[in-house]
mmCIF file of C-alpha atoms and ligand atoms in Angstrom:
data_model
loop_
_atom_site.group_PDB
_atom_site.id
_atom_site.type_symbol
_atom_site.label_atom_id
_atom_site.label_comp_id
_atom_site.label_asym_id
_atom_site.label_seq_id
_atom_site.Cartn_x
_atom_site.Cartn_y
_atom_site.Cartn_z
ATOM 1 C CA MET X 27 0.189 0.058 -0.200
ATOM 2 C CA ASN X 28 1.505 3.514 -1.265
ATOM 3 C CA VAL X 29 1.167 5.185 2.110
ATOM 4 C CA ASP X 30 1.534 8.964 0.789
ATOM 5 C CA ALA X 31 -1.245 8.107 -1.841
ATOM 6 C CA LEU X 32 -3.328 7.263 1.496
ATOM 7 C CA LYS X 33 -1.945 10.120 3.713
ATOM 8 C CA SER X 34 -3.010 12.020 1.034
ATOM 9 C CA LEU X 35 -6.474 10.898 0.239
ATOM 10 C CA LEU X 36 -7.352 10.994 3.989
ATOM 11 C CA GLU X 37 -6.552 14.426 4.364
ATOM 12 C CA THR X 38 -9.049 15.484 1.454
ATOM 13 C CA PHE X 39 -11.985 17.485 1.689
ATOM 14 C CA GLY X 40 -14.792 15.232 0.248
ATOM 15 C CA PRO X 41 -18.218 14.823 2.288
ATOM 16 C CA SER X 42 -21.498 13.607 0.115
ATOM 17 C CA GLY X 43 -22.060 15.479 -2.886
ATOM 18 C CA ARG X 44 -18.653 17.420 -2.431
ATOM 19 C CA GLU X 45 -16.278 14.796 -4.099
ATOM 20 C CA GLU X 46 -14.381 17.217 -6.615
ATOM 21 C CA LYS X 47 -10.692 17.542 -4.540
ATOM 22 C CA VAL X 48 -10.843 13.889 -3.970
ATOM 23 C CA ARG X 49 -11.970 13.119 -7.134
ATOM 24 C CA ASP X 50 -9.028 15.110 -8.900
ATOM 25 C CA LYS X 51 -6.549 13.693 -6.490
ATOM 26 C CA ILE X 52 -7.269 10.113 -7.599
ATOM 27 C CA VAL X 53 -7.140 11.035 -11.105
ATOM 28 C CA GLU X 54 -3.646 12.120 -10.977
ATOM 29 C CA LEU X 55 -2.743 8.966 -8.949
ATOM 30 C CA ILE X 56 -4.154 6.884 -11.680
ATOM 31 C CA LYS X 57 -4.313 8.749 -15.288
ATOM 32 C CA ASN X 58 -1.051 7.206 -16.293
ATOM 33 C CA LEU X 59 -2.319 3.428 -14.914
ATOM 34 C CA VAL X 60 -5.156 3.061 -16.697
ATOM 35 C CA ASP X 61 -6.368 2.806 -20.272
ATOM 36 C CA GLY X 62 -9.121 5.362 -19.705
ATOM 37 C CA TYR X 63 -11.440 7.348 -17.436
ATOM 38 C CA ARG X 64 -14.822 9.477 -17.158
ATOM 39 C CA VAL X 65 -16.538 11.337 -15.257
ATOM 40 C CA ASP X 66 -19.989 10.836 -15.312
ATOM 41 C CA LYS X 67 -22.960 13.534 -14.522
ATOM 42 C CA LEU X 68 -22.980 12.222 -10.701
ATOM 43 C CA GLY X 69 -19.293 12.913 -10.373
ATOM 44 C CA ASN X 70 -18.282 9.336 -9.973
ATOM 45 C CA LEU X 71 -15.046 8.764 -11.063
ATOM 46 C CA ILE X 72 -14.817 5.110 -13.662
ATOM 47 C CA ALA X 73 -11.293 4.382 -14.801
ATOM 48 C CA TRP X 74 -10.572 0.926 -16.678
ATOM 49 C CA LYS X 75 -7.957 -1.329 -18.226
ATOM 50 C CA ASN X 76 -8.559 -3.574 -20.964
ATOM 51 C CA GLY X 77 -8.280 -7.560 -20.199
ATOM 52 C CA THR X 78 -6.704 -9.603 -23.290
ATOM 53 C CA GLY X 79 -8.226 -13.051 -22.194
ATOM 54 C CA PRO X 80 -10.241 -14.871 -24.594
ATOM 55 C CA ASN X 81 -13.273 -15.821 -22.036
ATOM 56 C CA LYS X 82 -12.389 -12.231 -20.367
ATOM 57 C CA LYS X 83 -15.354 -10.881 -17.849
ATOM 58 C CA ARG X 84 -16.031 -7.295 -17.019
ATOM 59 C CA ILE X 85 -15.138 -7.134 -13.259
ATOM 60 C CA LEU X 86 -16.180 -4.137 -11.217
ATOM 61 C CA PHE X 87 -14.305 -2.910 -8.228
ATOM 62 C CA ASP X 88 -16.050 0.369 -6.299
ATOM 63 C CA ALA X 89 -15.333 2.122 -3.540
ATOM 64 C CA HIS X 90 -16.579 5.397 -2.021
ATOM 65 C CA MET X 91 -14.705 8.700 -2.218
ATOM 66 C CA ASP X 92 -17.573 10.870 -0.138
ATOM 67 C CA GLN X 93 -17.072 10.798 4.251
ATOM 68 C CA ILE X 94 -19.714 11.402 6.515
ATOM 69 C CA GLY X 95 -19.737 15.027 7.745
ATOM 70 C CA VAL X 96 -22.224 17.816 8.242
ATOM 71 C CA VAL X 97 -24.691 20.764 6.500
ATOM 72 C CA VAL X 98 -25.598 24.345 7.459
ATOM 73 C CA THR X 99 -28.783 24.830 8.227
ATOM 74 C CA TYR X 100 -29.073 28.281 9.975
ATOM 75 C CA LYS X 101 -26.569 30.779 10.629
ATOM 76 C CA ASP X 102 -27.747 33.244 13.296
ATOM 77 C CA GLU X 103 -27.262 36.875 14.109
ATOM 78 C CA ASN X 104 -24.288 36.384 15.993
ATOM 79 C CA ASP X 105 -23.173 34.178 12.959
ATOM 80 C CA PHE X 106 -23.739 31.245 15.252
ATOM 81 C CA LEU X 107 -24.294 27.710 13.166
ATOM 82 C CA ARG X 108 -26.937 25.058 13.271
ATOM 83 C CA ILE X 109 -25.950 21.637 11.663
ATOM 84 C CA GLU X 110 -27.519 18.619 10.158
ATOM 85 C CA PRO X 111 -25.620 15.240 10.141
ATOM 86 C CA VAL X 112 -24.923 14.120 6.254
ATOM 87 C CA GLY X 113 -25.056 10.312 6.835
ATOM 88 C CA GLY X 114 -24.341 8.850 10.273
ATOM 89 C CA ILE X 115 -22.805 11.216 12.795
ATOM 90 C CA ALA X 116 -23.338 10.857 16.195
ATOM 91 C CA PRO X 117 -24.528 13.829 18.124
ATOM 92 C CA GLN X 118 -22.359 12.502 21.226
ATOM 93 C CA VAL X 119 -18.897 12.247 18.740
ATOM 94 C CA ILE X 120 -18.751 15.303 17.540
ATOM 95 C CA TYR X 121 -19.359 17.876 21.311
ATOM 96 C CA GLY X 122 -16.223 20.026 21.676
ATOM 97 C CA MET X 123 -15.236 18.726 18.157
ATOM 98 C CA ARG X 124 -13.031 20.960 15.342
ATOM 99 C CA LEU X 125 -15.098 20.937 12.264
ATOM 100 C CA ASN X 126 -13.447 21.930 8.679
ATOM 101 C CA PHE X 127 -15.709 23.546 5.816
ATOM 102 C CA ASP X 128 -13.680 23.178 3.301
ATOM 103 C CA GLY X 129 -10.961 25.602 4.845
ATOM 104 C CA THR X 130 -12.760 27.250 7.347
ATOM 105 C CA ILE X 131 -12.767 25.710 11.329
ATOM 106 C CA GLY X 132 -15.130 25.736 13.806
ATOM 107 C CA VAL X 133 -16.244 24.011 16.830
ATOM 108 C CA VAL X 134 -19.349 22.705 18.064
ATOM 109 C CA GLY X 135 -20.451 23.922 21.160
ATOM 110 C CA VAL X 136 -23.783 23.086 23.072
ATOM 111 C CA GLU X 137 -26.589 25.016 25.095
ATOM 112 C CA ARG X 138 -26.175 25.397 28.856
ATOM 113 C CA GLU X 139 -28.344 27.796 30.147
ATOM 114 C CA THR X 140 -28.249 26.798 33.651
ATOM 115 C CA SER X 141 -25.903 23.589 34.972
ATOM 116 C CA GLU X 142 -29.154 21.452 34.955
ATOM 117 C CA VAL X 143 -29.917 21.845 31.158
ATOM 118 C CA TYR X 144 -26.132 21.532 30.557
ATOM 119 C CA LYS X 145 -26.121 18.073 32.376
ATOM 120 C CA GLU X 146 -29.635 17.275 30.822
ATOM 121 C CA ASN X 147 -28.264 17.832 27.604
ATOM 122 C CA LEU X 148 -25.193 16.111 27.435
ATOM 123 C CA LYS X 149 -27.172 13.125 28.819
ATOM 124 C CA ASN X 150 -29.365 13.459 25.813
ATOM 125 C CA LEU X 151 -27.164 15.265 22.955
ATOM 126 C CA ASP X 152 -29.049 16.088 20.006
ATOM 127 C CA PHE X 153 -28.139 18.236 16.954
ATOM 128 C CA ASP X 154 -31.068 20.268 17.798
ATOM 129 C CA LYS X 155 -29.109 21.446 21.009
ATOM 130 C CA MET X 156 -25.649 22.073 19.823
ATOM 131 C CA PHE X 157 -24.024 25.046 17.473
ATOM 132 C CA VAL X 158 -20.856 25.494 15.725
ATOM 133 C CA ASP X 159 -18.763 28.528 16.631
ATOM 134 C CA ILE X 160 -16.948 29.298 13.655
ATOM 135 C CA VAL X 161 -13.013 30.576 14.867
ATOM 136 C CA THR X 162 -10.951 30.634 11.493
ATOM 137 C CA SER X 163 -11.057 33.505 8.933
ATOM 138 C CA ASN X 164 -9.456 32.797 6.219
ATOM 139 C CA GLY X 165 -11.286 30.011 4.666
ATOM 140 C CA PRO X 166 -14.195 30.655 2.422
ATOM 141 C CA ASN X 167 -17.318 32.466 4.046
ATOM 142 C CA ILE X 168 -19.846 30.205 5.215
ATOM 143 C CA GLU X 169 -23.432 29.897 4.673
ATOM 144 C CA VAL X 170 -26.644 28.042 4.918
ATOM 145 C CA GLY X 171 -25.683 24.699 2.597
ATOM 146 C CA SER X 172 -21.910 24.597 3.711
ATOM 147 C CA PHE X 173 -20.481 21.700 4.080
ATOM 148 C CA GLY X 174 -18.126 20.073 6.587
ATOM 149 C CA VAL X 175 -16.220 17.191 7.658
ATOM 150 C CA TYR X 176 -14.061 16.162 11.276
ATOM 151 C CA ASP X 177 -11.066 18.412 11.476
ATOM 152 C CA ALA X 178 -8.366 15.895 12.903
ATOM 153 C CA LYS X 179 -4.713 14.674 11.171
ATOM 154 C CA PRO X 180 -4.098 11.122 9.883
ATOM 155 C CA ILE X 181 -1.426 9.554 12.080
ATOM 156 C CA PHE X 182 0.705 6.389 10.612
ATOM 157 C CA ALA X 183 1.629 3.998 13.973
ATOM 158 C CA GLY X 184 3.320 0.550 12.051
ATOM 159 C CA LYS X 185 0.646 -1.586 10.511
ATOM 160 C CA LYS X 186 -1.927 1.174 12.097
ATOM 161 C CA VAL X 187 -3.204 3.872 10.570
ATOM 162 C CA MET X 188 -6.042 6.444 12.869
ATOM 163 C CA SER X 189 -7.729 9.119 10.765
ATOM 164 C CA PRO X 190 -11.350 10.617 9.833
ATOM 165 C CA ALA X 191 -12.280 9.256 6.230
ATOM 166 C CA LEU X 192 -10.840 5.236 6.652
ATOM 167 C CA ASP X 193 -14.292 5.102 5.236
ATOM 168 C CA ASP X 194 -13.816 4.574 2.188
ATOM 169 C CA ARG X 195 -10.795 6.597 1.389
ATOM 170 C CA ILE X 196 -8.765 2.980 2.785
ATOM 171 C CA GLY X 197 -11.030 0.988 -0.437
ATOM 172 C CA CYS X 198 -10.103 4.251 -2.560
ATOM 173 C CA ALA X 199 -6.441 3.560 -2.354
ATOM 174 C CA MET X 200 -6.429 0.037 -2.497
ATOM 175 C CA LEU X 201 -7.847 0.403 -6.150
ATOM 176 C CA VAL X 202 -5.544 2.813 -6.883
ATOM 177 C CA GLU X 203 -2.769 0.323 -5.552
ATOM 178 C CA LEU X 204 -4.551 -2.423 -7.573
ATOM 179 C CA LEU X 205 -3.577 -0.458 -10.769
ATOM 180 C CA ASN X 206 0.166 -0.214 -9.657
ATOM 181 C CA VAL X 207 0.504 -3.913 -9.449
ATOM 182 C CA VAL X 208 -1.720 -5.714 -11.743
ATOM 183 C CA ASP X 209 0.040 -6.199 -14.883
ATOM 184 C CA ASN X 210 -1.230 -8.232 -18.228
ATOM 185 C CA PRO X 211 -4.842 -8.261 -16.833
ATOM 186 C CA TYR X 212 -6.857 -11.072 -17.963
ATOM 187 C CA ASN X 213 -10.422 -10.046 -17.667
ATOM 188 C CA ASP X 214 -11.608 -6.344 -18.396
ATOM 189 C CA LEU X 215 -11.005 -4.164 -15.249
ATOM 190 C CA TYR X 216 -13.644 -1.629 -14.530
ATOM 191 C CA LEU X 217 -12.678 1.141 -11.041
ATOM 192 C CA ALA X 218 -15.486 3.022 -10.152
ATOM 193 C CA PHE X 219 -15.049 5.636 -7.503
ATOM 194 C CA SER X 220 -18.644 6.617 -6.526
ATOM 195 C CA VAL X 221 -20.343 9.446 -4.915
ATOM 196 C CA GLN X 222 -22.605 9.543 -2.019
ATOM 197 C CA GLU X 223 -22.390 6.149 -0.753
ATOM 198 C CA GLU X 224 -22.927 7.496 3.004
ATOM 199 C CA HIS X 225 -26.326 9.703 1.912
ATOM 200 C CA SER X 226 -28.107 7.478 -0.578
ATOM 201 C CA LEU X 227 -26.048 5.100 -2.471
ATOM 202 C CA ALA X 228 -26.878 7.231 -5.856
ATOM 203 C CA GLY X 229 -23.799 6.949 -7.079
ATOM 204 C CA ALA X 230 -23.298 3.437 -6.874
ATOM 205 C CA SER X 231 -26.542 2.684 -8.736
ATOM 206 C CA VAL X 232 -25.672 4.727 -11.923
ATOM 207 C CA GLU X 233 -22.303 3.526 -12.358
ATOM 208 C CA ALA X 234 -23.274 0.208 -12.798
ATOM 209 C CA PHE X 235 -26.241 0.895 -14.987
ATOM 210 C CA ASP X 236 -23.439 2.513 -17.051
ATOM 211 C CA ILE X 237 -20.459 -0.278 -16.616
ATOM 212 C CA LYS X 238 -22.553 -3.769 -16.552
ATOM 213 C CA PRO X 239 -20.255 -5.805 -15.371
ATOM 214 C CA ASP X 240 -20.731 -9.119 -14.777
ATOM 215 C CA ILE X 241 -19.283 -9.441 -11.805
ATOM 216 C CA ALA X 242 -19.164 -6.175 -9.291
ATOM 217 C CA VAL X 243 -17.310 -6.024 -5.677
ATOM 218 C CA ALA X 244 -17.862 -3.244 -3.283
ATOM 219 C CA VAL X 245 -14.675 -2.429 -1.431
ATOM 220 C CA ASP X 246 -15.065 -0.779 2.043
ATOM 221 C CA VAL X 247 -14.712 -0.817 5.950
ATOM 222 C CA THR X 248 -16.956 -2.888 8.283
ATOM 223 C CA ALA X 249 -17.253 -3.613 12.410
ATOM 224 C CA SER X 250 -14.094 -4.782 14.403
ATOM 225 C CA ALA X 251 -15.445 -6.453 17.294
ATOM 226 C CA ASP X 252 -11.885 -6.168 19.155
ATOM 227 C CA THR X 253 -12.257 -3.611 21.819
ATOM 228 C CA PRO X 254 -13.060 -4.479 25.385
ATOM 229 C CA LYS X 255 -16.964 -5.234 25.453
ATOM 230 C CA ALA X 256 -17.386 -5.025 21.607
ATOM 231 C CA ASP X 257 -20.781 -5.881 20.088
ATOM 232 C CA LYS X 258 -20.671 -9.798 20.807
ATOM 233 C CA ARG X 259 -22.683 -10.640 18.032
ATOM 234 C CA THR X 260 -19.689 -9.341 15.483
ATOM 235 C CA SER X 261 -16.867 -11.570 14.267
ATOM 236 C CA MET X 262 -14.289 -9.509 12.168
ATOM 237 C CA ILE X 263 -10.999 -8.376 13.521
ATOM 238 C CA MET X 264 -8.508 -6.768 12.697
ATOM 239 C CA GLY X 265 -5.146 -7.935 11.017
ATOM 240 C CA LYS X 266 -6.984 -11.152 10.214
ATOM 241 C CA GLY X 267 -7.196 -9.973 6.640
ATOM 242 C CA PRO X 268 -10.129 -8.700 4.511
ATOM 243 C CA ALA X 269 -13.436 -9.994 5.807
ATOM 244 C CA ILE X 270 -15.881 -11.303 2.388
ATOM 245 C CA LYS X 271 -19.267 -9.726 2.883
ATOM 246 C CA VAL X 272 -21.985 -12.627 3.213
ATOM 247 C CA MET X 273 -24.916 -10.033 4.857
ATOM 248 C CA ASP X 274 -25.464 -6.470 6.260
ATOM 249 C CA SER X 275 -28.357 -4.708 6.742
ATOM 250 C CA LEU X 276 -28.935 -3.918 2.793
ATOM 251 C CA SER X 277 -27.974 -6.738 0.909
ATOM 252 C CA VAL X 278 -26.955 -10.213 1.005
ATOM 253 C CA SER X 279 -24.019 -10.934 -0.963
ATOM 254 C CA ASN X 280 -24.663 -12.826 -4.794
ATOM 255 C CA VAL X 281 -23.278 -16.400 -3.145
ATOM 256 C CA LYS X 282 -21.543 -17.099 -6.501
ATOM 257 C CA VAL X 283 -19.098 -13.927 -5.579
ATOM 258 C CA VAL X 284 -19.204 -14.792 -2.422
ATOM 259 C CA GLU X 285 -17.809 -18.803 -3.271
ATOM 260 C CA LEU X 286 -15.534 -16.959 -6.144
ATOM 261 C CA LEU X 287 -13.695 -14.781 -3.442
ATOM 262 C CA LYS X 288 -12.844 -17.659 -0.620
ATOM 263 C CA ARG X 289 -11.774 -19.942 -3.313
ATOM 264 C CA THR X 290 -9.419 -17.097 -4.982
ATOM 265 C CA ALA X 291 -8.331 -16.383 -1.188
ATOM 266 C CA GLU X 292 -7.781 -20.028 -0.346
ATOM 267 C CA ASP X 293 -6.244 -21.256 -3.329
ATOM 268 C CA ASN X 294 -3.299 -18.607 -3.216
ATOM 269 C CA ASN X 295 -2.867 -19.030 0.917
ATOM 270 C CA LEU X 296 -3.939 -14.998 1.484
ATOM 271 C CA ARG X 297 -5.603 -14.758 4.627
ATOM 272 C CA TYR X 298 -9.422 -13.608 5.128
ATOM 273 C CA GLN X 299 -12.429 -13.892 7.433
ATOM 274 C CA MET X 300 -16.025 -14.261 6.922
ATOM 275 C CA GLU X 301 -18.292 -11.175 7.270
ATOM 276 C CA VAL X 302 -22.008 -11.201 8.601
ATOM 277 C CA LEU X 303 -22.936 -7.604 9.760
ATOM 278 C CA HIS X 304 -26.082 -6.736 11.470
ATOM 279 C CA MET X 305 -25.960 -3.227 10.528
ATOM 280 C CA GLY X 306 -24.614 -0.856 7.800
ATOM 281 C CA GLY X 307 -24.411 -1.159 4.283
ATOM 282 C CA THR X 308 -22.557 -0.143 1.202
ATOM 283 C CA ASP X 309 -22.345 0.523 -2.450
ATOM 284 C CA ALA X 310 -22.965 -3.153 -3.253
ATOM 285 C CA PHE X 311 -26.926 -2.301 -2.344
ATOM 286 C CA GLY X 312 -26.546 0.265 -5.106
ATOM 287 C CA ILE X 313 -24.797 -2.055 -7.309
ATOM 288 C CA GLU X 314 -26.836 -4.870 -7.159
ATOM 289 C CA ARG X 315 -29.878 -3.749 -8.382
ATOM 290 C CA THR X 316 -28.896 -1.984 -11.462
ATOM 291 C CA ALA X 317 -30.609 -3.117 -14.792
ATOM 292 C CA GLU X 318 -31.104 -6.308 -14.864
ATOM 293 C CA GLY X 319 -29.407 -7.222 -12.468
ATOM 294 C CA VAL X 320 -25.431 -7.413 -11.124
ATOM 295 C CA LEU X 321 -23.518 -10.376 -9.166
ATOM 296 C CA THR X 322 -22.615 -8.198 -6.575
ATOM 297 C CA GLY X 323 -20.177 -9.034 -3.415
ATOM 298 C CA ALA X 324 -18.146 -6.688 -0.754
ATOM 299 C CA LEU X 325 -14.536 -6.908 0.638
ATOM 300 C CA SER X 326 -14.576 -5.061 4.109
ATOM 301 C CA ILE X 327 -11.697 -3.881 5.628
ATOM 302 C CA PRO X 328 -12.595 -3.960 9.708
ATOM 303 C CA THR X 329 -12.043 -0.997 11.370
ATOM 304 C CA ARG X 330 -12.702 0.450 14.583
ATOM 305 C CA TYR X 331 -14.406 3.469 15.754
ATOM 306 C CA ILE X 332 -16.183 3.892 12.268
ATOM 307 C CA HIS X 333 -17.623 7.367 11.417
ATOM 308 C CA THR X 334 -15.923 8.991 14.233
ATOM 309 C CA PRO X 335 -12.783 11.266 13.813
ATOM 310 C CA SER X 336 -10.641 8.808 15.086
ATOM 311 C CA GLU X 337 -11.338 5.586 12.585
ATOM 312 C CA VAL X 338 -8.581 2.674 13.084
ATOM 313 C CA CYS X 339 -7.455 -0.306 10.754
ATOM 314 C CA ASN X 340 -4.743 -2.362 9.936
ATOM 315 C CA LEU X 341 -2.836 -1.590 6.468
ATOM 316 C CA GLU X 342 -1.871 -5.436 6.288
ATOM 317 C CA ASP X 343 -5.939 -6.247 5.576
ATOM 318 C CA ALA X 344 -6.034 -3.631 3.015
ATOM 319 C CA ASN X 345 -2.663 -4.967 1.495
ATOM 320 C CA GLU X 346 -4.070 -8.592 1.564
ATOM 321 C CA GLY X 347 -7.262 -7.698 0.115
ATOM 322 C CA VAL X 348 -5.275 -5.783 -3.236
ATOM 323 C CA LYS X 349 -3.435 -9.376 -3.530
ATOM 324 C CA LEU X 350 -7.259 -10.698 -4.054
ATOM 325 C CA MET X 351 -8.098 -8.367 -6.601
ATOM 326 C CA LYS X 352 -5.216 -8.479 -8.540
ATOM 327 C CA ILE X 353 -5.631 -12.542 -8.979
ATOM 328 C CA LEU X 354 -9.260 -11.959 -9.963
ATOM 329 C CA ILE X 355 -8.424 -9.617 -12.633
ATOM 330 C CA GLU X 356 -4.952 -11.731 -13.691
ATOM 331 C CA GLU X 357 -6.836 -15.208 -14.043
ATOM 332 C CA GLU X 358 -9.690 -16.565 -16.281
ATOM 333 C CA ILE X 359 -12.966 -16.953 -13.958
ATOM 334 C CA THR X 360 -15.376 -19.743 -14.003
ATOM 335 C CA PHE X 361 -18.726 -20.342 -11.909
HETATM 336 ZN ZN1 ZN O 417 -18.113 3.182 3.527
#
């Protein structure tokens, strides 16, 4: 995994619907490694590399460019802002946090007229009771409709990385890395860097309609149940390899794709684990229901503290996932 590429993607502003800067960065990283690329009307970046096999299939790997964020809904006479989450942000996670509105930085405060109100508000934190206080003055002017994200820097420590937006810049970095390592593709490789996964899955639905792949795999993060008193119904853990998704709350992966991923990992001695997630969902849900239907699965990187400013994952899991994708592109696939 190219750590510099991942770091620069993690540091780039890109909430759902405002992915342009992330897309520009990815174009720079991949433009010399592909046979072609285009940007569709919704903003998805679609890139491809042609295969040479006589029985080649069209394989799509997808990762979403957008990250969770907030949008400004109201600005009072003293310029304090009210906000609404864009994607899954819990109010408990952002009290006291810095938010970055594409260069302008603010902090999240809470209403506290009396000690009793303050205590009560902390106990039942809600966006109704919180506001943003813009502190810096050198960024863009903030108004109703401005988007913000967590303001926190990525930290790399050995195999671990901690950062906001690992969901799903780790997936984007894996797709970029795949282009760097794939040689002589047997199958047609399509990569989609999608928009708006955290909000509506709109990007995934239209990209798959456009590409019409034989097989699609969404590459994203999933829960990691290896912290004190973690979710006992979840078995994915960091460091055990990428997880082959069987099901989440939005979709059941196609059984042929699950078996293909499993068999490929086993035949090549790659580490993997199985994933059943009793919540959440990925671009796989948008892809599978497109056109006449798409054989779709997902490959997930177990990640702690998802949707907080400090998501943590293991780079080895991502590297192992890239190896698996490389084999799928370089070998003939038979069902
Ligand atoms: Zn995601």
